[in-house]
Tab-separated table of C-alpha atoms in Angstrom:
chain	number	residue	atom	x	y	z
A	241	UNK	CA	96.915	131.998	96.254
A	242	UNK	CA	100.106	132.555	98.478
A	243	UNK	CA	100.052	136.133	97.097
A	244	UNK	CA	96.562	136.602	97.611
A	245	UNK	CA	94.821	137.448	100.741
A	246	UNK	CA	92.077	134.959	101.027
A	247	UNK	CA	89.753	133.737	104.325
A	248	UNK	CA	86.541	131.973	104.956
A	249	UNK	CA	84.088	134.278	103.269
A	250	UNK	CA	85.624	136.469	100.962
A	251	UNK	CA	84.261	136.591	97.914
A	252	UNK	CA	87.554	136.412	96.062
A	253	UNK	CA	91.500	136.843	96.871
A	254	UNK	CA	92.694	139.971	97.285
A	255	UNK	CA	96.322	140.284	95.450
A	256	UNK	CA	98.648	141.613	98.111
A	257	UNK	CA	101.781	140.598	96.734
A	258	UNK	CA	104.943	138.784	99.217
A	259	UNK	CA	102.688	140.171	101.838
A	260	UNK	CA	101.921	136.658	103.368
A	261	UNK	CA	106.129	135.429	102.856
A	262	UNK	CA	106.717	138.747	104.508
A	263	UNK	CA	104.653	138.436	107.410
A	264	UNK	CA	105.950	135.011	107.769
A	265	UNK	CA	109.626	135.629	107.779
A	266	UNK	CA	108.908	137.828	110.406
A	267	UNK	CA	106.743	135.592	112.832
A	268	UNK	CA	108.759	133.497	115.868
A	269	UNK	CA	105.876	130.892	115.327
A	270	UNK	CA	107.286	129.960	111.520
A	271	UNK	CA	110.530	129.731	112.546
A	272	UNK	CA	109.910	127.513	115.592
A	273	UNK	CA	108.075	125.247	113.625
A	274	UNK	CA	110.778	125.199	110.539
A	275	UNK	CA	113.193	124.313	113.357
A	276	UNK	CA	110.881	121.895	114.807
A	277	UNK	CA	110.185	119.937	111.349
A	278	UNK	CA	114.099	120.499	110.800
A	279	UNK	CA	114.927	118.876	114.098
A	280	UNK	CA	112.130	115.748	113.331
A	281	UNK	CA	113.761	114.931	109.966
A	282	UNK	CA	117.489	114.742	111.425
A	283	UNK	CA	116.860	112.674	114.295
A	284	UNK	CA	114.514	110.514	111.928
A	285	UNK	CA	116.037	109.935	108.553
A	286	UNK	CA	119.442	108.676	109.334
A	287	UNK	CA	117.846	106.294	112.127
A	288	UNK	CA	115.231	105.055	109.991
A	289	UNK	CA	117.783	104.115	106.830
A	290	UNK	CA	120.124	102.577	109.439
A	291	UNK	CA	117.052	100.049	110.913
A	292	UNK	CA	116.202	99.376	107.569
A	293	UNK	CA	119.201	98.261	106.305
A	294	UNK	CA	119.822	95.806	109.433
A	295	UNK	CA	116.279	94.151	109.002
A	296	UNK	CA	116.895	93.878	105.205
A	297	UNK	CA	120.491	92.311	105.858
A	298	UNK	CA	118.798	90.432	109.254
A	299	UNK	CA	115.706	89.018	106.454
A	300	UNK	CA	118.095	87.948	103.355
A	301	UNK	CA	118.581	83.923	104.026
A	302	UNK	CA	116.537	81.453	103.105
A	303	UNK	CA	114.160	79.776	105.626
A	304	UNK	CA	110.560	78.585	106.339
A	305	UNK	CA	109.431	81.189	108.378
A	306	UNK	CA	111.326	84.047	105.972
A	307	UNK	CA	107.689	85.309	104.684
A	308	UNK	CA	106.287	85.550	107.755
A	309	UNK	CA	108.873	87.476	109.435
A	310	UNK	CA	109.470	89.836	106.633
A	311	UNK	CA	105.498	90.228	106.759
A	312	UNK	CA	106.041	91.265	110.824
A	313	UNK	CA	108.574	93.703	110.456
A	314	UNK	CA	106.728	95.097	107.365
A	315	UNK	CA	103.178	95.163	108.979
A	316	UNK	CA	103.516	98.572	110.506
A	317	UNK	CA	103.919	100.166	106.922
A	318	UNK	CA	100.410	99.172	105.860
A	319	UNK	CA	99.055	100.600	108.745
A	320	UNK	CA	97.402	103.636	108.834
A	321	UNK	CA	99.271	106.026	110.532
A	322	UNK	CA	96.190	107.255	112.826
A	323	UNK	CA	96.329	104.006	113.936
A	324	UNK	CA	99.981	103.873	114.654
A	325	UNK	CA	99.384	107.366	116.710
A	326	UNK	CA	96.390	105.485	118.431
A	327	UNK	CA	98.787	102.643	119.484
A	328	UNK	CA	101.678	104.916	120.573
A	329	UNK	CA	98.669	107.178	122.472
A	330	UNK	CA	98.112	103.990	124.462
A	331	UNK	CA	101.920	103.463	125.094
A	332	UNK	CA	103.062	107.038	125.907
A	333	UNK	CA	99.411	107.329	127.784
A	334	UNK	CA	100.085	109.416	131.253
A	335	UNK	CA	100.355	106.886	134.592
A	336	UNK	CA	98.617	104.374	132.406
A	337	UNK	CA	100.584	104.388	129.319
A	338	UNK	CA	103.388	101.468	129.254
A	339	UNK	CA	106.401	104.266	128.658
A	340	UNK	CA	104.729	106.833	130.157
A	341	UNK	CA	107.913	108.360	131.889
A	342	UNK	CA	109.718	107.588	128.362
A	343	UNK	CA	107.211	110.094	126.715
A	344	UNK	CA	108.020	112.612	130.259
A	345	UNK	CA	111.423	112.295	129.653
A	346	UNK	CA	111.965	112.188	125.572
A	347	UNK	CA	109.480	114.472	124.693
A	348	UNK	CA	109.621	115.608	120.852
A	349	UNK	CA	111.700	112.857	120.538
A	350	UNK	CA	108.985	110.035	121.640
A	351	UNK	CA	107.280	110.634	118.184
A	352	UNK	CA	110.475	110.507	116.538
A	353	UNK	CA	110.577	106.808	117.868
A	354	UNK	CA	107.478	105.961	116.699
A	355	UNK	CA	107.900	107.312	113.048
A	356	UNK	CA	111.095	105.022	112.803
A	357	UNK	CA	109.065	101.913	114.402
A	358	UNK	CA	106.894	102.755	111.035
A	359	UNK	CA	109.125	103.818	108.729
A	360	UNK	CA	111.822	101.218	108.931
A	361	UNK	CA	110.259	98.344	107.300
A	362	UNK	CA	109.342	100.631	104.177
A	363	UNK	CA	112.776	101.427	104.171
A	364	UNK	CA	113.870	97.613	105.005
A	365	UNK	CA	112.265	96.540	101.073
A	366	UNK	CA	114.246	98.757	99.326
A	367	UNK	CA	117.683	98.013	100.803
A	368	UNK	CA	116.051	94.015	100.736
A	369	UNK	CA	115.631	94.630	96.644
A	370	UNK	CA	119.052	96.442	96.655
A	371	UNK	CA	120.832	93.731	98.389
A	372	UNK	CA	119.249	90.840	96.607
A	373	UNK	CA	120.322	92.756	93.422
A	374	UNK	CA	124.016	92.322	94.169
A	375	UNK	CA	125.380	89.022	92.203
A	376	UNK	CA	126.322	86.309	94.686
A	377	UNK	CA	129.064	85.540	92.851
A	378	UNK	CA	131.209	88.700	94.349
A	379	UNK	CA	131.010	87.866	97.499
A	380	UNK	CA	131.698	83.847	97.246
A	381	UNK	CA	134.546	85.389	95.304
A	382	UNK	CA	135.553	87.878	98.516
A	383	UNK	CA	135.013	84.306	100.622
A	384	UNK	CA	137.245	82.232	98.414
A	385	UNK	CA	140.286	85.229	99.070
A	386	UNK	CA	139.203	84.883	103.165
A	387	UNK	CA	137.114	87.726	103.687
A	388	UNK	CA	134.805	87.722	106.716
A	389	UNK	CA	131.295	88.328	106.913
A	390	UNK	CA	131.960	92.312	108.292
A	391	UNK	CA	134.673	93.094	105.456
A	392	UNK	CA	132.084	91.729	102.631
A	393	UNK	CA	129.526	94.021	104.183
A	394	UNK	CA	131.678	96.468	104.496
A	395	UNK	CA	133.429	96.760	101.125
A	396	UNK	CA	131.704	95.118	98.882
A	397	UNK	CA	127.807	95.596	99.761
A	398	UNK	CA	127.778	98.738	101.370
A	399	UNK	CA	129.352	100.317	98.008
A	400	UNK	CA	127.376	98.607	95.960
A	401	UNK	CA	124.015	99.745	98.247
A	402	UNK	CA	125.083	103.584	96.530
A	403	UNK	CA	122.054	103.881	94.160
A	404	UNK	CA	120.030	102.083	96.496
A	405	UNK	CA	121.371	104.839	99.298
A	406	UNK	CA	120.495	107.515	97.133
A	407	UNK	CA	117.001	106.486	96.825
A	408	UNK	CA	116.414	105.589	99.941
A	409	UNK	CA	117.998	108.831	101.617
A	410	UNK	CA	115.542	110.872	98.962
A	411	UNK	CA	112.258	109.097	100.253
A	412	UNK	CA	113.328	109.023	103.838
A	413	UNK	CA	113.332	112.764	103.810
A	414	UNK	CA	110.781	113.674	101.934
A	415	UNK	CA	108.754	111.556	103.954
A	416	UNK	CA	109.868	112.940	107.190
A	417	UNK	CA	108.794	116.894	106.189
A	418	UNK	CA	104.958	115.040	105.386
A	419	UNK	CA	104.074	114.520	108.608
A	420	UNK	CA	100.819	116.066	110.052
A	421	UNK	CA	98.091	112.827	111.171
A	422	UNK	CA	100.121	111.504	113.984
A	423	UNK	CA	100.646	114.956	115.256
A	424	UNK	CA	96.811	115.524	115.085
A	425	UNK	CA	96.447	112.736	116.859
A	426	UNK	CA	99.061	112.586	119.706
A	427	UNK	CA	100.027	116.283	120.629
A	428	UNK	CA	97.916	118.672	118.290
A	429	UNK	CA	101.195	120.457	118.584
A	430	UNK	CA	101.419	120.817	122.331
A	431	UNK	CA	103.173	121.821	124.345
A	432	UNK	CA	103.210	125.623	123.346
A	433	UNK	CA	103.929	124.474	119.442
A	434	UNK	CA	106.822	122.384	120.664
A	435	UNK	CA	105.737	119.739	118.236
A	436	UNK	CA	104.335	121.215	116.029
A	437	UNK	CA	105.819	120.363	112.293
A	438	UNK	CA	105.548	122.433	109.039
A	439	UNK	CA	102.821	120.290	107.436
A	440	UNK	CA	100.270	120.478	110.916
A	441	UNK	CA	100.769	124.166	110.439
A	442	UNK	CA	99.899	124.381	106.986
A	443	UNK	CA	96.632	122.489	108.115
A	444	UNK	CA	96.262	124.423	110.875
A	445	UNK	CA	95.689	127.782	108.524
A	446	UNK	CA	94.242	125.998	105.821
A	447	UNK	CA	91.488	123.883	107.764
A	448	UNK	CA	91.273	125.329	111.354
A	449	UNK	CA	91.743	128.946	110.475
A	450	UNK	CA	90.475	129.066	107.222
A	451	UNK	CA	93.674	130.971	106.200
A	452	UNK	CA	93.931	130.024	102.615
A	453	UNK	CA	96.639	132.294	101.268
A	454	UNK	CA	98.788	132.072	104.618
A	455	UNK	CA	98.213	128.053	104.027
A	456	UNK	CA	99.440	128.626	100.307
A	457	UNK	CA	102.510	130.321	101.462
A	458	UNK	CA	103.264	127.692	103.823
A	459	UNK	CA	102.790	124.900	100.990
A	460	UNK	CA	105.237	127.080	98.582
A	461	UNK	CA	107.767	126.899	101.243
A	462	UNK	CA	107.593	123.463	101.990
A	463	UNK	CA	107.767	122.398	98.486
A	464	UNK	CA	111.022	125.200	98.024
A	465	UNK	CA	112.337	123.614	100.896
A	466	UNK	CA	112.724	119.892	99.546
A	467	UNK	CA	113.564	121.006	96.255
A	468	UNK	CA	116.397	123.193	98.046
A	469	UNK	CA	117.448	120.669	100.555
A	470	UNK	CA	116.859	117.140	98.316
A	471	UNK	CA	117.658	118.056	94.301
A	472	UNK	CA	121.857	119.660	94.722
A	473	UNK	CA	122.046	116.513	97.225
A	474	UNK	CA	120.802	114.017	94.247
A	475	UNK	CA	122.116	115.851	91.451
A	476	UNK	CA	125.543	115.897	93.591
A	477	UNK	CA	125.795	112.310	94.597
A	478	UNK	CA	124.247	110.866	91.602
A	479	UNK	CA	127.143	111.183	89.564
A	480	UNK	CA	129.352	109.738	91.982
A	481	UNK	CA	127.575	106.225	91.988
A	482	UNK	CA	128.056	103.534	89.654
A	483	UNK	CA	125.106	101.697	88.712
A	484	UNK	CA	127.004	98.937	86.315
């Protein structure tokens, strides 16, 4: 279909080749949004992973009320993420909103904070299970030679967190390039397609415009773009870990 020309009524596509990649290569729009979703993922993914991996480390001890605050910091995960944007509508809501200046002030950047709030405790059971994976016995070891509790984080659980980094890097930005209901929901893109991410524009020409081989072309790239950006990255790092 991306090589097709194909809208709302036509009987069938009409081949037309790199047309539609053509056309898009040479549109300000596509590259304002690439740079937009570009942006989102950088000031998302490493904030996210770093969250995470304190509430994992704050949740692995042994208490009463462990369940139940794992369960808190996790409950934003199971929600659904138009209800998240409903929430953060009500918090970032003009004169009203509780950080209504924040959202005047931040910007692009006020979602951002609201997709870690979310993401971070999806991220937090992964570095919890790669944590609680590491044998106690190293680090009563590191104790027994005087190491403090920053040095055993630091050298002995942060390199041993590798595959578990590797993983969790992988989702975290694959994640971040699959955004398009809280955009819907809070900013429809506004202002002027400031916040407007790849995903909202491929539903934008698939579903609003009825664009289905410009929509097509737009999926192609996305999925080009992850394989681009995410498989070297694995393939790279993965045989720099030990998993033993």
């Amino acid at each position: 279909l991306s090589l097709t020309k194909y809208k709302l009524g036509m009987s069938a596509p009409e081949f037309i080749g790199l047309k539609n990649y053509i056309n898009l290569a040479g549109s300000s729009l596509f590259w304002k949004v690439m740079g937009n979703t570009l942006f989102f993922a950088l000031i998302t993914i490493v904030p996210s992973m770093v969250v995470g991996l304190f509430l994992a480390t704050l949740v692995n001890r042994k208490s009463r009320l462990i369940g139940f605050v794992r369960t808190s910091y996790f409950y934003p995960v199971v929600m659904p993420m138009i209800a998240i944007a409903s929430i953060w509508m009500f918090i970032y809501m003009a004169k009203n909103g509780l950080l209504d200046q924040m959202l005047i002030s931040m910007g692009f950047q006020a979602m951002a904070f609201m997709y870690v709030w979310k993401e971070a405790g999806y991220l937090m059971v992964f570095f919890l299970s790669g944590i609680q994976s590491i044998s106690t016995d190293v680090n009563e070891a590191a104790r027994i030679d005087g190491a403090n509790s920053w040095t055993i984080f630091r050298k002995i659980t942060l390199p041993l967190l590798a595959p578990t980094f590797l993983f969790v890097s992988t989702i975290a930005l694959t994640n971040s390039f699959k955004l398009v209901d809280h955009v819907v929901i809070m900013t429809e893109g506004a202002p002027n397609n400031a916040s407007t991410l790849l995903l909202y524009y491929i539903y934008q020409q698939g579903f609003t415009n009825f664009n289905y081989g410009v929509s097509s072309a737009l999926t192609t790239v996305m999925l080009l773009l992850l394989m681009v950006v995410a498989l070297p990255r694995f393939l790279s790092q993965d045989k720099k870990i030990q998993y033993n």
